[in-house]
Short mmCIF file of C-alpha atoms in Angstrom, two decimals:
data_model
loop_
_atom_site.label_atom_id
_atom_site.label_comp_id
_atom_site.label_asym_id
_atom_site.label_seq_id
_atom_site.Cartn_x
_atom_site.Cartn_y
_atom_site.Cartn_z
CA GLY Z 412 -19.81 8.89 -4.28
CA ILE Z 413 -22.35 8.00 -6.89
CA GLN Z 414 -25.41 10.14 -7.30
CA VAL Z 415 -28.76 8.61 -8.30
CA GLU Z 416 -31.56 10.81 -9.55
CA GLN Z 417 -35.15 9.40 -10.36
CA SER Z 418 -38.03 11.15 -12.37
CA PRO Z 419 -40.75 12.03 -12.20
CA PRO Z 420 -40.95 12.06 -8.33
CA ASP Z 421 -44.59 11.42 -8.55
CA LEU Z 422 -46.97 10.01 -11.24
CA ILE Z 423 -50.52 9.51 -11.36
CA LEU Z 424 -52.27 7.34 -14.17
CA GLN Z 425 -55.59 6.17 -15.19
CA GLU Z 426 -55.44 2.33 -15.37
CA GLY Z 427 -54.63 1.17 -18.96
CA ALA Z 428 -52.31 3.90 -19.56
CA ASN Z 429 -48.35 3.65 -20.20
CA SER Z 430 -45.56 5.16 -18.39
CA THR Z 431 -41.84 5.65 -18.41
CA LEU Z 432 -39.60 6.05 -15.23
CA ARG Z 433 -36.10 7.25 -15.68
CA CYS Z 434 -33.03 6.60 -13.57
CA ASN Z 435 -29.83 8.78 -13.93
CA PHE Z 436 -26.60 8.02 -12.26
CA SER Z 437 -23.43 9.99 -12.02
CA ASP Z 438 -20.69 7.27 -12.59
CA SER Z 439 -19.94 3.99 -14.04
CA VAL Z 440 -21.61 0.92 -12.28
CA ASN Z 441 -21.57 -2.69 -12.70
CA ASN Z 442 -24.94 -3.27 -11.25
CA LEU Z 443 -28.34 -1.73 -11.60
CA GLN Z 444 -31.75 -3.08 -10.39
CA TRP Z 445 -35.33 -1.77 -10.31
CA PHE Z 446 -37.41 -2.65 -7.25
CA HIS Z 447 -41.09 -2.05 -6.62
CA GLN Z 448 -42.27 -1.17 -3.12
CA ASN Z 449 -45.80 -2.17 -2.83
CA PRO Z 450 -48.36 -0.36 -0.58
CA TRP Z 451 -47.70 -3.13 1.98
CA GLY Z 452 -43.99 -2.13 2.23
CA GLN Z 453 -42.59 -5.27 0.49
CA LEU Z 454 -39.59 -4.51 -1.82
CA ILE Z 455 -40.11 -6.62 -4.98
CA ASN Z 456 -37.15 -7.28 -7.46
CA LEU Z 457 -38.30 -6.23 -10.82
CA PHE Z 458 -35.04 -6.18 -13.00
CA TYR Z 459 -31.41 -6.84 -12.46
CA ILE Z 460 -30.29 -4.94 -15.64
CA PRO Z 461 -26.52 -3.43 -15.59
CA SER Z 462 -26.95 -2.98 -19.39
CA GLY Z 463 -29.34 -3.93 -22.20
CA THR Z 464 -33.04 -4.47 -22.36
CA LYS Z 465 -35.22 -7.13 -20.41
CA GLN Z 466 -38.84 -7.62 -20.40
CA ASN Z 467 -41.12 -9.23 -17.99
CA GLY Z 468 -44.97 -9.25 -18.95
CA ARG Z 469 -46.09 -5.54 -19.08
CA LEU Z 470 -42.82 -4.22 -17.73
CA SER Z 471 -39.61 -3.89 -19.47
CA ALA Z 472 -36.35 -2.06 -18.76
CA THR Z 473 -33.64 -0.62 -20.73
CA THR Z 474 -30.16 0.40 -19.35
CA VAL Z 475 -27.71 2.41 -21.35
CA ALA Z 476 -24.72 2.19 -19.11
CA THR Z 477 -22.48 4.28 -21.42
CA GLU Z 478 -24.85 7.31 -21.08
CA ARG Z 479 -25.59 6.48 -17.51
CA TYR Z 480 -29.36 6.10 -17.39
CA SER Z 481 -31.98 3.36 -17.22
CA LEU Z 482 -35.69 3.42 -18.09
CA LEU Z 483 -38.53 1.38 -16.73
CA TYR Z 484 -41.53 0.85 -19.03
CA ILE Z 485 -45.02 0.04 -17.66
CA SER Z 486 -47.65 -0.79 -20.23
CA SER Z 487 -51.43 -1.17 -19.71
CA SER Z 488 -50.86 -0.03 -15.94
CA GLN Z 489 -53.05 -1.88 -13.45
CA THR Z 490 -54.06 -0.59 -9.89
CA THR Z 491 -51.76 -3.27 -8.59
CA ASP Z 492 -48.79 -1.45 -10.01
CA SER Z 493 -49.29 1.38 -7.45
CA GLY Z 494 -46.46 2.06 -4.98
CA VAL Z 495 -42.79 3.32 -5.16
CA TYR Z 496 -40.30 2.35 -7.85
CA PHE Z 497 -36.74 2.32 -6.67
CA CYS Z 498 -33.56 2.28 -8.83
CA ALA Z 499 -30.50 1.05 -7.08
CA VAL Z 500 -27.01 1.08 -8.58
CA GLY Z 501 -23.96 -0.93 -7.14
CA ASP Z 502 -20.34 -0.18 -7.87
CA TYR Z 503 -17.62 -2.98 -8.02
CA GLY Z 504 -17.53 -3.39 -4.27
CA GLN Z 505 -21.26 -4.08 -3.99
CA ASN Z 506 -22.04 -0.91 -2.46
CA PHE Z 507 -25.54 0.28 -3.54
CA VAL Z 508 -26.82 3.66 -3.76
CA PHE Z 509 -30.58 4.04 -3.99
CA GLY Z 510 -32.56 6.74 -5.87
CA PRO Z 511 -35.16 8.66 -4.13
CA GLY Z 512 -37.90 6.76 -5.90
CA THR Z 513 -40.99 7.51 -8.21
CA ARG Z 514 -44.40 7.32 -6.36
CA LEU Z 515 -46.95 5.77 -8.87
CA SER Z 516 -50.54 5.95 -8.28
CA VAL Z 517 -52.85 4.03 -10.63
CA LEU Z 518 -56.62 5.02 -10.63
CA PRO Z 519 -59.34 2.70 -11.44
CA ASN S 1404 -35.77 -21.60 -1.16
CA ALA S 1405 -36.67 -19.02 1.55
CA GLY S 1406 -34.31 -16.17 0.39
CA VAL S 1407 -33.91 -13.59 3.05
CA THR S 1408 -36.03 -14.08 6.17
CA GLN S 1409 -36.30 -11.37 8.89
CA THR S 1410 -37.82 -11.60 12.45
CA PRO S 1411 -39.77 -10.19 14.07
CA LYS S 1412 -41.97 -8.47 11.54
CA PHE S 1413 -43.52 -5.99 14.04
CA ARG S 1414 -42.22 -4.84 17.32
CA ILE S 1415 -43.11 -2.23 19.92
CA LEU S 1416 -40.32 -1.12 22.25
CA LYS S 1417 -40.20 1.27 25.38
CA ILE S 1418 -37.55 4.03 25.26
CA GLY S 1419 -34.30 2.60 26.77
CA GLN S 1420 -35.19 -1.03 25.85
CA SER S 1421 -32.88 -3.25 23.67
CA MET S 1422 -33.67 -5.76 21.04
CA THR S 1423 -32.05 -7.86 18.36
CA LEU S 1424 -33.60 -8.11 14.84
CA GLN S 1425 -32.59 -11.51 13.23
CA CYS S 1426 -31.84 -11.98 9.69
CA THR S 1427 -30.79 -15.14 7.81
CA GLN S 1428 -30.28 -16.01 4.16
CA ASP S 1429 -29.93 -19.29 2.49
CA MET S 1430 -28.40 -18.22 -0.83
CA ASN S 1431 -24.87 -18.60 0.25
CA HIS S 1432 -24.28 -14.70 -0.23
CA ASN S 1433 -21.13 -13.17 1.15
CA TYR S 1434 -22.60 -9.58 1.34
CA MET S 1435 -25.23 -8.77 3.62
CA TYR S 1436 -26.81 -5.42 4.52
CA TRP S 1437 -29.27 -3.82 7.09
CA TYR S 1438 -31.15 -0.55 5.82
CA ARG S 1439 -33.77 1.43 7.53
CA GLN S 1440 -36.62 3.17 5.80
CA ASP S 1441 -38.42 6.22 7.57
CA PRO S 1442 -42.12 6.99 6.57
CA GLY S 1443 -42.03 8.31 2.86
CA MET S 1444 -38.28 8.26 2.47
CA GLY S 1445 -35.80 6.17 0.86
CA LEU S 1446 -33.42 3.54 2.25
CA LYS S 1447 -30.36 4.32 4.44
CA LEU S 1448 -27.63 1.82 4.97
CA ILE S 1449 -26.94 1.30 8.58
CA TYR S 1450 -24.38 -1.65 8.54
CA TYR S 1451 -23.10 -4.11 6.01
CA SER S 1452 -20.90 -7.25 5.93
CA VAL S 1453 -18.56 -8.52 3.11
CA GLY S 1454 -18.20 -11.96 4.75
CA ALA S 1455 -18.25 -14.01 8.04
CA GLY S 1456 -16.23 -11.93 10.75
CA ILE S 1457 -16.19 -8.56 8.72
CA THR S 1458 -18.68 -5.82 9.21
CA ASP S 1459 -18.52 -2.09 8.46
CA LYS S 1460 -20.53 0.94 9.13
CA GLY S 1461 -23.02 2.60 6.54
CA GLU S 1462 -24.57 5.81 6.43
CA VAL S 1463 -26.58 5.91 9.91
CA PRO S 1464 -24.71 3.40 12.26
CA ASN S 1465 -25.25 5.29 15.47
CA GLY S 1466 -27.41 3.35 18.02
CA TYR S 1467 -26.97 -0.06 16.43
CA ASN S 1468 -24.39 -3.07 16.50
CA VAL S 1469 -24.16 -5.97 14.26
CA SER S 1470 -22.20 -9.31 14.02
CA ARG S 1471 -21.56 -11.90 11.55
CA SER S 1472 -20.42 -15.12 12.84
CA THR S 1473 -21.63 -17.24 9.95
CA THR S 1474 -22.32 -16.67 6.23
CA GLU S 1475 -26.12 -17.23 6.77
CA ASP S 1476 -26.88 -14.86 9.86
CA PHE S 1477 -26.55 -11.04 10.30
CA PRO S 1478 -28.43 -9.91 13.35
CA LEU S 1479 -28.84 -6.24 14.08
CA ARG S 1480 -28.85 -5.06 17.56
CA LEU S 1481 -30.49 -1.76 18.97
CA GLU S 1482 -29.25 -0.66 22.31
CA LEU S 1483 -31.11 1.89 24.35
CA ALA S 1484 -33.94 2.33 21.91
CA ALA S 1485 -34.94 5.95 21.10
CA PRO S 1486 -38.08 7.13 19.35
CA SER S 1487 -35.79 8.34 16.38
CA GLN S 1488 -35.33 4.41 15.75
CA THR S 1489 -39.02 4.06 14.88
CA SER S 1490 -38.53 2.97 11.33
CA VAL S 1491 -38.98 -0.15 9.03
CA TYR S 1492 -35.79 -2.29 8.74
CA PHE S 1493 -34.83 -4.20 6.02
CA CYS S 1494 -32.18 -6.83 5.75
CA ALA S 1495 -30.58 -7.99 2.26
CA SER S 1496 -28.26 -9.90 0.95
CA SER S 1497 -26.33 -9.80 -2.56
CA ASN S 1498 -25.28 -12.55 -5.04
CA THR S 1499 -21.42 -12.72 -4.68
CA TYR S 1500 -20.77 -13.04 -8.34
CA THR S 1501 -23.36 -10.70 -10.04
CA GLY S 1502 -24.29 -8.37 -7.15
CA GLU S 1503 -28.02 -8.74 -7.41
CA LEU S 1504 -29.61 -7.59 -4.25
CA PHE S 1505 -32.45 -9.42 -2.45
CA PHE S 1506 -34.58 -8.00 0.42
CA GLY S 1507 -36.32 -9.46 3.32
CA GLU S 1508 -39.88 -8.58 3.98
CA GLY S 1509 -38.99 -5.82 6.57
CA SER S 1510 -39.28 -5.40 10.29
CA ARG S 1511 -41.55 -2.61 11.57
CA LEU S 1512 -40.37 -1.19 14.82
CA THR S 1513 -42.00 1.43 16.99
CA VAL S 1514 -40.26 3.01 20.10
CA LEU S 1515 -42.67 4.83 22.45
#
């Protein structure tokens, strides 16, 4: 099956700093999403991005499907960005594989 | 538009008790899923359904059962609860055409 890796596993930032999170996957996919799990445990959809680039405020994401990776950029980080960021990839049968996550801590 | 709704949000069970976690979605999605997330870990697929009347096992189905009598509802039943089933359970559904995945808010279950 598809393998998904995320890096780094942990990241500590000062408020205002920028960061890049990476998701690598081992096979062709037709679906890639980024989720933020906040400290209360809710899973928030950030981006549905099987290919290309999208931006939403301070966050943006790029997926290069041919090279099997996706990047999530967080600019001017805020304490509310803290939590775990998951990448999930889906095959053509809508079976999803989740990466292990990147745990982000933004310090005031 | 409520999206994916799970109930209850919290529950404490005694060993050997049974219960049903309810999940309903109002987006007319054919695909629905149940995941569990243990503390500090990622999500593991318990069961999924590709449409009414069709269900299949995921990675960790033991101790659970599901049914899918309608497009909207996908309840998860725990039989003979065990401490190993202490976890947070997430229901999800995916857009039939794009595959975009949407989660409910989660149900925190403790088995004592």
